[in-house]
Amino acid sequence: MATAVTLGPNEVHTTCPRDCYDACGISVLLRADRPPLVRGDPRDPVSRGKLCRKCATAYNGVLLDASARLTSPLRRSGRKGAGEFEKTSWDSAIGEIAARLGEIVATRGSEAILSTHYTGTFGMIGYHFPLRFFNRLGATEVDPDTVCNKAGHAALQYVYGTSTDGFDPRSARDAASIFVWGANPSASAPHQQEHWLEEAPCPVVVVDPLRTETARAADLHLQLAPGSDAVLAYALMHVLRRDGLIDRGFLADHCLGFEEVEPIVEEWSPQRAEPITEVPPTLVEQAASLWAGGPSLLWIGQGLQRQPMGGNVVRAVSLLPALTGAIGRPGGGFLYLNGIETRNLDEDYLAGSHLARAERPLVSQMDLAAVLEDTERSRALFCWNINIAASNPEQGRLKSALSREDLFTVAVDLFPTDTVDYADVVLPAAGFLEHDDLVVSYFHQSLGAQVHAVAPLGESLPNSEIFRRLAREMGYEEPELYEEDGEILARLLQQSGTGLGFEELAAAGTLWPAPEPRLQFPELSFPTESGRIEIASDAAERDGFPRVPLPVADPRPAQGRLRLLSPATAWTLNDSYGNDPLVRRHLGRQSVFLNPEDAGRLGLAPGDVAVVRSEVGELEVPVAASEDVPRGVAVLPKGRWPKLEESGANVNLLNPGCKADMAESTSVHGIEVTVEPVAARRGRGDMAQGRGTARGNGARLAPRRPA
Ligand SMILES: Nc1nc2c(c(=O)[nH]1)N[C@H]1C(S)=C(S)[C@@H](COP(=O)(O)OP(=O)(O)OC[C@H]3O[C@@H](n4cnc5c(=O)[nH]c(N)nc54)[C@H](O)[C@@H]3O)O[C@H]1N2
Ligand SMILES: Nc1nc2c(c(=O)[nH]1)N[C@H]1C(S)=C(S)[C@@H](COP(=O)(O)OP(=O)(O)OC[C@H]3O[C@@H](n4cnc5c(=O)[nH]c(N)nc54)[C@H](O)[C@@H]3O)O[C@H]1N2
Ligand code: SF4
Ligand SMILES: [Mo]
């Protein structure tokens, strides 16, 4: 399905490649003597003419502002972390990096070089091409997904054999209900909230401890205690079983091990679950009957699995579609992420997996600070597509490890982030408006062309060109390291089977290679060991997990402690745009949101400065009271640039980097903190100026879009 895009003169159609479900179609209007105007493309079926508020601001703000960007390679001139640099040339920067890497490979081995990266760009080339270089080099890989969603991937692989072959969102037209479990599209997928969910022809059920805008707009909100999702899933299954809504034929033909969970299902009535989940049994009954009203869609959020038992939780929740046989039917299924293979793209080709001469060591992002403290283990660090000093756990410890004089650090970014401040050599990356790439949404099963609209700012270069230059300087000979972007794009489009060239794709706008909604698991064969849906899993058992997901919840925080959640806000994309002046104005001061009752009990009035303390750090921030936050929970959203805060830190200063039960993955939504008034109530005066800092008890978690 293609929507023909007819461009006006001086207009370029492109696609947003950020780590976001939406992958919006964008129009760039080139104007004489003025910066280009970057807007949602009105002809694009995803953006429908409107970008999210953060990109509408930052794409016309810092993104093309040469004074905010890195525009030339830099060498460190001050102490580590000071952010003091002098300009250098590409040749000398690349020469220095290659020399240092060569020396480390010769003396310590390539494993002493670490590569940490994530989804700064999720353009296919910008994300994958540098991996060819690191595969050839044999560097230690800092496992990217462990900072985001790896527990959920691992869990779904046990149950369904895959986590990246989700439902086709277009199949909502045939769904009896949509469950959004632990995702907040009102912030993290704004166009899916505004279009897909609002236009869904069926009831929407949201499961989230917070009353987000998504929860407000839903037909039913199950506001559960954080960390109690597995128990809630069992209570729902209990009702389905009790009311004869289970598809026993489907279970017998396509699933393994229902008999092992059935006795547990029988035990966990909504009444028994309520003291743990805090969800009233009548709401569980309503939700179960909506789910079983026909094939239904389950959106498993990435936020859901960032908790101590995140893997168990996702295994438990993912049983719902199996129990009602909602798999392989239009309008039924689950979605975690739609991977690039659903568009037939070959990840191994893109990343040059075959270039690795031996298995590369893997380190969890949760262990990065510890590994960087170890002077034997780590001699050099590459940070690209990531801003670890803002987004990784153990912010204090990480920054001291990054201060090591003998840790040769290279940062590749668009902006002078906190991470860049610790680099020995800084390489300026070109932004997505400055080069071509291919964008593959992880929600819709669509493709979009990222088309260069303006020249790279200053001397900046796309990631791919930077790593081609490095490969050359290292003297590598493999041709894959030098493949040009145009060739890669042509090859990818060939793989996609659309029959289009890059220019044709650009002209087509957002394109769905499959004209009709794809069925999830149409053959009802699953890439598990047994070929069935594994409700009970030998593989999980071998890996040291229970055979079946268990109805367990995290213990409630001890007296005086609160569970800290730090989800996305609508105004930043992870830590990106935290430096945009307009974005910062809208965000207001970094604040901790509390339920008014908790705030009162703690002796805190809105605007008071509180000390939020965890086992690894403390942060002084003003308090905002909000009924959207349940009792026992504190919310301090992610997305701030530490160095731009008065405290010099963001919420990850409080993050001890504990791992979830599976895959060494983050459990950032499982942190416990205390919140106390700052003794002298200092700062009350400043607080009055803080914009966006909510006052009174009516504060909303999400600052509203200005008119
Ligand atoms: N407390 C808390 N912490 C969290 C989370 C949370 O929920 N709570 N969420 C976690 C999650 S889900 C994630 S994914 C991580 C994300 O954390 P990060 O990956 O650090 O976040 P981003 O801001 O998406 O992007 C990183 C950097 O990539 C740069 N960049 C953009 N485009 C390019 C490019 O083309 N080339 C290069 N070289 N750089 C580019 C951006 O300028 C930015 O500085 O944060 C995690 N941290
Ligand atoms: N505006 C914006 N958009 C983004 C991002 C961003 O930073 N800003 N980040 C992007 C990235 S990298 C990712 S990974 C995605 C993530 O997007 P989402 O999958 O939506 O994840 P989060 O925003 O971390 O959290 C979603 C919800 O999980 C809830 N949650 C926390 N603990 C629990 C729990 O125990 N149980 C349940 N049921 N829910 C819980 C939180 O309250 C929150 O409302 O968004 C992407 N889109
Ligand atoms: S970040 Fe997401 S919502 Fe914003 S423009 Fe990009 S794709 Fe659209
Ligand atoms: Mo993420």
Short mmCIF file of N, CA, C and O in Angstrom, two decimals, residues 407-507:
data_model
loop_
_atom_site.label_atom_id
_atom_site.label_comp_id
_atom_site.label_asym_id
_atom_site.label_seq_id
_atom_site.Cartn_x
_atom_site.Cartn_y
_atom_site.Cartn_z
N LEU A 407 41.90 5.59 30.03
CA LEU A 407 40.83 4.97 29.23
C LEU A 407 40.65 5.82 27.98
O LEU A 407 40.07 6.92 28.05
N PHE A 408 41.14 5.33 26.87
CA PHE A 408 41.04 6.10 25.63
C PHE A 408 39.59 6.06 25.14
O PHE A 408 39.06 5.00 24.82
N THR A 409 38.96 7.23 25.11
CA THR A 409 37.51 7.27 24.85
C THR A 409 37.20 8.08 23.59
O THR A 409 37.69 9.20 23.43
N VAL A 410 36.39 7.48 22.74
CA VAL A 410 35.94 8.15 21.52
C VAL A 410 34.42 8.30 21.60
O VAL A 410 33.73 7.33 21.92
N ALA A 411 33.91 9.47 21.36
CA ALA A 411 32.46 9.66 21.32
C ALA A 411 32.06 10.18 19.95
O ALA A 411 32.70 11.08 19.41
N VAL A 412 31.03 9.57 19.40
CA VAL A 412 30.49 10.00 18.12
C VAL A 412 29.06 10.47 18.37
O VAL A 412 28.22 9.67 18.80
N ASP A 413 28.79 11.72 18.18
CA ASP A 413 27.45 12.24 18.46
C ASP A 413 27.20 13.50 17.65
O ASP A 413 28.12 14.05 17.03
N LEU A 414 25.95 13.97 17.69
CA LEU A 414 25.62 15.24 17.03
C LEU A 414 25.88 16.42 17.96
O LEU A 414 26.10 17.54 17.51
N PHE A 415 25.76 16.12 19.28
CA PHE A 415 25.74 17.19 20.27
C PHE A 415 26.80 16.98 21.34
O PHE A 415 27.21 15.83 21.59
N PRO A 416 27.21 18.05 22.01
CA PRO A 416 28.18 17.94 23.10
C PRO A 416 27.51 17.44 24.38
O PRO A 416 27.28 18.18 25.32
N THR A 417 27.20 16.16 24.42
CA THR A 417 26.48 15.57 25.55
C THR A 417 27.40 15.41 26.76
O THR A 417 28.62 15.62 26.65
N ASP A 418 26.83 14.96 27.85
CA ASP A 418 27.64 14.64 29.03
C ASP A 418 28.68 13.58 28.70
O ASP A 418 29.80 13.62 29.21
N THR A 419 28.32 12.62 27.86
CA THR A 419 29.26 11.56 27.50
C THR A 419 30.42 12.14 26.70
O THR A 419 31.59 11.79 26.93
N VAL A 420 30.09 13.02 25.76
CA VAL A 420 31.12 13.65 24.93
C VAL A 420 32.16 14.34 25.82
O VAL A 420 33.36 14.33 25.52
N ASP A 421 31.71 14.93 26.92
CA ASP A 421 32.65 15.63 27.80
C ASP A 421 33.79 14.75 28.28
O ASP A 421 34.84 15.25 28.67
N TYR A 422 33.57 13.45 28.31
CA TYR A 422 34.61 12.53 28.82
C TYR A 422 35.48 11.94 27.71
O TYR A 422 36.32 11.08 27.98
N ALA A 423 35.28 12.38 26.47
CA ALA A 423 36.00 11.75 25.36
C ALA A 423 37.40 12.35 25.19
O ALA A 423 37.64 13.51 25.55
N ASP A 424 38.31 11.53 24.64
CA ASP A 424 39.61 12.03 24.21
C ASP A 424 39.52 12.55 22.79
O ASP A 424 40.18 13.52 22.44
N VAL A 425 38.71 11.85 21.99
CA VAL A 425 38.48 12.31 20.62
C VAL A 425 36.97 12.31 20.38
O VAL A 425 36.27 11.35 20.72
N VAL A 426 36.49 13.40 19.82
CA VAL A 426 35.05 13.54 19.54
C VAL A 426 34.87 13.61 18.03
O VAL A 426 35.55 14.39 17.36
N LEU A 427 33.96 12.79 17.51
CA LEU A 427 33.69 12.82 16.08
C LEU A 427 32.26 13.30 15.85
O LEU A 427 31.32 12.76 16.44
N PRO A 428 32.09 14.32 15.00
CA PRO A 428 30.75 14.89 14.79
C PRO A 428 29.94 14.07 13.79
O PRO A 428 30.36 13.88 12.65
N ALA A 429 28.78 13.59 14.23
CA ALA A 429 27.92 12.82 13.34
C ALA A 429 26.93 13.75 12.65
O ALA A 429 26.48 14.74 13.23
N ALA A 430 26.60 13.41 11.42
CA ALA A 430 25.59 14.17 10.67
C ALA A 430 24.20 13.75 11.14
O ALA A 430 23.98 12.59 11.47
N GLY A 431 23.27 14.67 11.16
CA GLY A 431 21.90 14.36 11.55
C GLY A 431 21.12 13.70 10.43
O GLY A 431 21.58 13.65 9.28
N PHE A 432 19.92 13.24 10.74
CA PHE A 432 19.19 12.43 9.75
C PHE A 432 18.68 13.26 8.56
O PHE A 432 18.35 12.68 7.53
N LEU A 433 18.64 14.58 8.71
CA LEU A 433 18.21 15.39 7.57
C LEU A 433 19.36 15.58 6.58
O LEU A 433 19.18 16.19 5.53
N GLU A 434 20.53 15.03 6.93
CA GLU A 434 21.74 15.34 6.17
C GLU A 434 22.28 14.16 5.37
O GLU A 434 23.32 14.26 4.74
N HIS A 435 21.60 13.01 5.43
CA HIS A 435 22.06 11.87 4.62
C HIS A 435 20.92 10.88 4.42
O HIS A 435 19.91 10.91 5.13
N ASP A 436 21.11 9.99 3.45
CA ASP A 436 20.08 8.99 3.12
C ASP A 436 20.19 7.76 4.02
O ASP A 436 21.29 7.37 4.43
N ASP A 437 19.05 7.14 4.26
CA ASP A 437 19.04 5.86 5.00
C ASP A 437 17.66 5.24 4.79
O ASP A 437 16.82 5.78 4.06
N LEU A 438 17.45 4.11 5.43
CA LEU A 438 16.15 3.44 5.32
C LEU A 438 15.58 3.30 6.73
O LEU A 438 16.28 2.88 7.65
N VAL A 439 14.31 3.66 6.89
CA VAL A 439 13.69 3.62 8.22
C VAL A 439 12.63 2.52 8.25
O VAL A 439 11.78 2.43 7.37
N VAL A 440 12.73 1.71 9.29
CA VAL A 440 11.87 0.55 9.42
C VAL A 440 11.16 0.68 10.77
O VAL A 440 11.76 0.50 11.81
N SER A 441 9.90 1.06 10.75
CA SER A 441 9.16 1.25 12.00
C SER A 441 9.15 -0.05 12.79
O SER A 441 9.08 -1.13 12.22
N TYR A 442 9.22 0.06 14.12
CA TYR A 442 9.10 -1.18 14.90
C TYR A 442 7.70 -1.41 15.42
O TYR A 442 7.45 -2.32 16.20
N PHE A 443 6.77 -0.59 14.96
CA PHE A 443 5.35 -0.81 15.29
C PHE A 443 4.65 -1.26 14.00
O PHE A 443 4.31 -2.43 13.83
N HIS A 444 4.49 -0.33 13.07
CA HIS A 444 3.90 -0.69 11.78
C HIS A 444 4.89 -1.50 10.96
O HIS A 444 6.09 -1.31 11.08
N GLN A 445 4.38 -2.35 10.11
CA GLN A 445 5.27 -3.15 9.26
C GLN A 445 5.50 -2.41 7.95
O GLN A 445 5.22 -2.91 6.87
N SER A 446 6.06 -1.22 8.10
CA SER A 446 6.22 -0.31 6.97
C SER A 446 7.69 0.01 6.74
O SER A 446 8.55 -0.36 7.53
N LEU A 447 7.94 0.71 5.65
CA LEU A 447 9.28 1.19 5.30
C LEU A 447 9.18 2.66 4.94
O LEU A 447 8.15 3.08 4.41
N GLY A 448 10.25 3.39 5.17
CA GLY A 448 10.26 4.78 4.73
C GLY A 448 11.67 5.18 4.35
O GLY A 448 12.64 4.68 4.91
N ALA A 449 11.78 6.09 3.40
CA ALA A 449 13.10 6.57 2.99
C ALA A 449 13.49 7.76 3.86
O ALA A 449 12.69 8.68 4.06
N GLN A 450 14.70 7.69 4.38
CA GLN A 450 15.30 8.87 5.01
C GLN A 450 16.13 9.56 3.94
O GLN A 450 17.12 9.00 3.47
N VAL A 451 15.72 10.74 3.55
CA VAL A 451 16.31 11.40 2.38
C VAL A 451 17.07 12.64 2.81
O VAL A 451 16.53 13.45 3.57
N HIS A 452 18.29 12.80 2.33
CA HIS A 452 19.03 13.99 2.73
C HIS A 452 18.33 15.22 2.17
O HIS A 452 17.95 15.26 1.01
N ALA A 453 18.13 16.19 3.05
CA ALA A 453 17.44 17.41 2.65
C ALA A 453 18.40 18.59 2.66
O ALA A 453 18.24 19.55 1.90
N VAL A 454 19.38 18.53 3.55
CA VAL A 454 20.36 19.61 3.64
C VAL A 454 21.75 18.99 3.73
O VAL A 454 21.89 17.80 4.03
N ALA A 455 22.77 19.79 3.51
CA ALA A 455 24.15 19.29 3.57
C ALA A 455 24.52 19.04 5.04
O ALA A 455 24.00 19.71 5.93
N PRO A 456 25.42 18.07 5.28
CA PRO A 456 25.88 17.85 6.65
C PRO A 456 26.40 19.15 7.26
O PRO A 456 27.10 19.92 6.60
N LEU A 457 26.02 19.38 8.50
CA LEU A 457 26.42 20.62 9.18
C LEU A 457 27.93 20.61 9.42
O LEU A 457 28.47 19.61 9.91
N GLY A 458 28.59 21.69 9.13
CA GLY A 458 30.02 21.79 9.35
C GLY A 458 30.74 20.62 8.68
O GLY A 458 30.48 20.30 7.52
N GLU A 459 31.62 19.98 9.43
CA GLU A 459 32.37 18.85 8.88
C GLU A 459 31.78 17.52 9.29
O GLU A 459 32.42 16.48 9.19
N SER A 460 30.54 17.52 9.81
CA SER A 460 29.97 16.27 10.32
C SER A 460 29.79 15.26 9.19
O SER A 460 29.65 15.62 8.02
N LEU A 461 29.80 13.98 9.58
CA LEU A 461 29.67 12.89 8.61
C LEU A 461 28.70 11.85 9.15
O LEU A 461 28.60 11.65 10.36
N PRO A 462 28.02 11.13 8.24
CA PRO A 462 27.17 10.03 8.70
C PRO A 462 28.01 8.94 9.37
O PRO A 462 29.19 8.76 9.03
N ASN A 463 27.40 8.20 10.30
CA ASN A 463 28.11 7.10 10.98
C ASN A 463 28.84 6.21 9.98
O ASN A 463 29.98 5.81 10.22
N SER A 464 28.19 5.87 8.88
CA SER A 464 28.78 4.92 7.94
C SER A 464 30.11 5.43 7.39
O SER A 464 31.10 4.71 7.35
N GLU A 465 30.15 6.68 7.01
CA GLU A 465 31.37 7.24 6.43
C GLU A 465 32.48 7.31 7.49
O GLU A 465 33.65 7.07 7.20
N ILE A 466 32.08 7.61 8.72
CA ILE A 466 33.09 7.68 9.79
C ILE A 466 33.76 6.31 9.94
O ILE A 466 34.99 6.21 10.04
N PHE A 467 32.97 5.25 9.90
CA PHE A 467 33.57 3.93 10.11
C PHE A 467 34.23 3.37 8.86
O PHE A 467 35.13 2.53 8.96
N ARG A 468 33.86 3.85 7.69
CA ARG A 468 34.65 3.50 6.50
C ARG A 468 36.05 4.11 6.63
O ARG A 468 37.05 3.46 6.35
N ARG A 469 36.11 5.35 7.09
CA ARG A 469 37.42 6.02 7.22
C ARG A 469 38.29 5.32 8.27
O ARG A 469 39.49 5.16 8.08
N LEU A 470 37.65 4.91 9.35
CA LEU A 470 38.42 4.23 10.39
C LEU A 470 38.95 2.88 9.90
O LEU A 470 40.10 2.51 10.18
N ALA A 471 38.10 2.17 9.16
CA ALA A 471 38.52 0.86 8.64
C ALA A 471 39.73 1.02 7.74
O ALA A 471 40.70 0.25 7.81
N ARG A 472 39.69 2.06 6.91
CA ARG A 472 40.78 2.30 5.96
C ARG A 472 42.08 2.57 6.73
O ARG A 472 43.13 2.00 6.44
N GLU A 473 41.96 3.39 7.75
CA GLU A 473 43.16 3.76 8.52
C GLU A 473 43.71 2.55 9.30
O GLU A 473 44.90 2.46 9.56
N MET A 474 42.80 1.62 9.66
CA MET A 474 43.25 0.41 10.35
C MET A 474 43.87 -0.59 9.36
O MET A 474 44.37 -1.63 9.76
N GLY A 475 43.74 -0.31 8.07
CA GLY A 475 44.32 -1.19 7.06
C GLY A 475 43.50 -2.44 6.81
O GLY A 475 44.00 -3.44 6.29
N TYR A 476 42.22 -2.40 7.15
CA TYR A 476 41.37 -3.57 6.92
C TYR A 476 41.07 -3.73 5.43
O TYR A 476 40.95 -2.73 4.71
N GLU A 477 40.91 -4.99 5.01
CA GLU A 477 40.76 -5.21 3.58
C GLU A 477 39.38 -5.72 3.15
O GLU A 477 39.09 -5.76 1.97
N GLU A 478 38.55 -6.12 4.11
CA GLU A 478 37.26 -6.71 3.75
C GLU A 478 36.38 -5.68 3.04
O GLU A 478 36.14 -4.58 3.56
N PRO A 479 35.89 -6.03 1.85
CA PRO A 479 35.11 -5.06 1.07
C PRO A 479 33.83 -4.62 1.78
O PRO A 479 33.35 -3.49 1.57
N GLU A 480 33.27 -5.46 2.65
CA GLU A 480 32.02 -5.09 3.36
C GLU A 480 32.21 -3.82 4.17
O GLU A 480 31.25 -3.10 4.45
N LEU A 481 33.45 -3.54 4.56
CA LEU A 481 33.72 -2.37 5.41
C LEU A 481 33.67 -1.07 4.61
O LEU A 481 33.71 0.02 5.18
N TYR A 482 33.64 -1.24 3.29
CA TYR A 482 33.68 -0.06 2.42
C TYR A 482 32.45 0.06 1.54
O TYR A 482 32.38 0.93 0.69
N GLU A 483 31.47 -0.81 1.75
CA GLU A 483 30.27 -0.74 0.92
C GLU A 483 29.64 0.66 1.06
O GLU A 483 29.49 1.17 2.17
N GLU A 484 29.30 1.25 -0.05
CA GLU A 484 28.73 2.60 -0.02
C GLU A 484 27.26 2.56 0.38
O GLU A 484 26.57 1.57 0.12
N ASP A 485 26.77 3.65 0.96
CA ASP A 485 25.38 3.70 1.42
C ASP A 485 24.39 3.40 0.30
O ASP A 485 23.41 2.68 0.51
N GLY A 486 24.66 3.95 -0.87
CA GLY A 486 23.74 3.74 -2.00
C GLY A 486 23.60 2.27 -2.35
O GLY A 486 22.50 1.77 -2.63
N GLU A 487 24.74 1.55 -2.31
CA GLU A 487 24.70 0.11 -2.62
C GLU A 487 23.91 -0.63 -1.54
O GLU A 487 23.14 -1.55 -1.83
N ILE A 488 24.13 -0.24 -0.30
CA ILE A 488 23.42 -0.92 0.80
C ILE A 488 21.92 -0.69 0.67
O ILE A 488 21.11 -1.62 0.81
N LEU A 489 21.54 0.54 0.37
CA LEU A 489 20.12 0.85 0.24
C LEU A 489 19.49 0.03 -0.88
O LEU A 489 18.39 -0.52 -0.73
N ALA A 490 20.21 -0.08 -2.00
CA ALA A 490 19.67 -0.84 -3.12
C ALA A 490 19.49 -2.30 -2.72
O ALA A 490 18.46 -2.94 -3.01
N ARG A 491 20.48 -2.84 -2.02
CA ARG A 491 20.41 -4.23 -1.59
C ARG A 491 19.25 -4.46 -0.61
O ARG A 491 18.52 -5.43 -0.70
N LEU A 492 19.07 -3.52 0.31
CA LEU A 492 17.98 -3.66 1.29
C LEU A 492 16.62 -3.60 0.60
O LEU A 492 15.70 -4.36 0.92
N LEU A 493 16.51 -2.70 -0.35
CA LEU A 493 15.22 -2.58 -1.04
C LEU A 493 14.92 -3.82 -1.85
O LEU A 493 13.77 -4.25 -1.94
N GLN A 494 15.99 -4.42 -2.37
CA GLN A 494 15.82 -5.68 -3.08
C GLN A 494 15.31 -6.76 -2.11
O GLN A 494 14.36 -7.47 -2.39
N GLN A 495 15.94 -6.81 -0.92
CA GLN A 495 15.51 -7.80 0.07
C GLN A 495 14.04 -7.60 0.45
O GLN A 495 13.30 -8.55 0.68
N SER A 496 13.62 -6.33 0.52
CA SER A 496 12.25 -6.04 0.98
C SER A 496 11.19 -6.52 -0.02
O SER A 496 10.02 -6.64 0.32
N GLY A 497 11.62 -6.75 -1.25
CA GLY A 497 10.69 -7.28 -2.23
C GLY A 497 9.67 -6.27 -2.74
O GLY A 497 8.67 -6.64 -3.34
N THR A 498 9.91 -4.98 -2.46
CA THR A 498 8.93 -3.98 -2.90
C THR A 498 9.08 -3.67 -4.39
O THR A 498 8.17 -3.10 -4.98
N GLY A 499 10.24 -4.02 -4.94
CA GLY A 499 10.47 -3.71 -6.35
C GLY A 499 10.76 -2.24 -6.60
O GLY A 499 10.80 -1.81 -7.74
N LEU A 500 10.94 -1.48 -5.53
CA LEU A 500 11.19 -0.05 -5.70
C LEU A 500 12.66 0.28 -5.49
O LEU A 500 13.34 -0.37 -4.70
N GLY A 501 13.12 1.30 -6.20
CA GLY A 501 14.42 1.87 -5.92
C GLY A 501 14.27 2.91 -4.83
O GLY A 501 13.14 3.24 -4.43
N PHE A 502 15.41 3.45 -4.36
CA PHE A 502 15.36 4.39 -3.24
C PHE A 502 14.54 5.64 -3.58
O PHE A 502 13.69 6.08 -2.80
N GLU A 503 14.77 6.16 -4.77
CA GLU A 503 14.03 7.38 -5.14
C GLU A 503 12.53 7.12 -5.24
O GLU A 503 11.71 7.94 -4.85
N GLU A 504 12.24 5.92 -5.74
CA GLU A 504 10.81 5.57 -5.84
C GLU A 504 10.18 5.42 -4.46
O GLU A 504 9.04 5.84 -4.23
N LEU A 505 10.93 4.85 -3.54
CA LEU A 505 10.41 4.73 -2.17
C LEU A 505 10.20 6.13 -1.58
O LEU A 505 9.17 6.39 -0.95
N ALA A 506 11.19 6.98 -1.81
CA ALA A 506 11.06 8.35 -1.29
C ALA A 506 9.81 9.02 -1.84
O ALA A 506 9.09 9.71 -1.13
N ALA A 507 9.54 8.76 -3.10
CA ALA A 507 8.36 9.37 -3.72
C ALA A 507 7.07 8.72 -3.22
O ALA A 507 6.01 9.35 -3.21
#
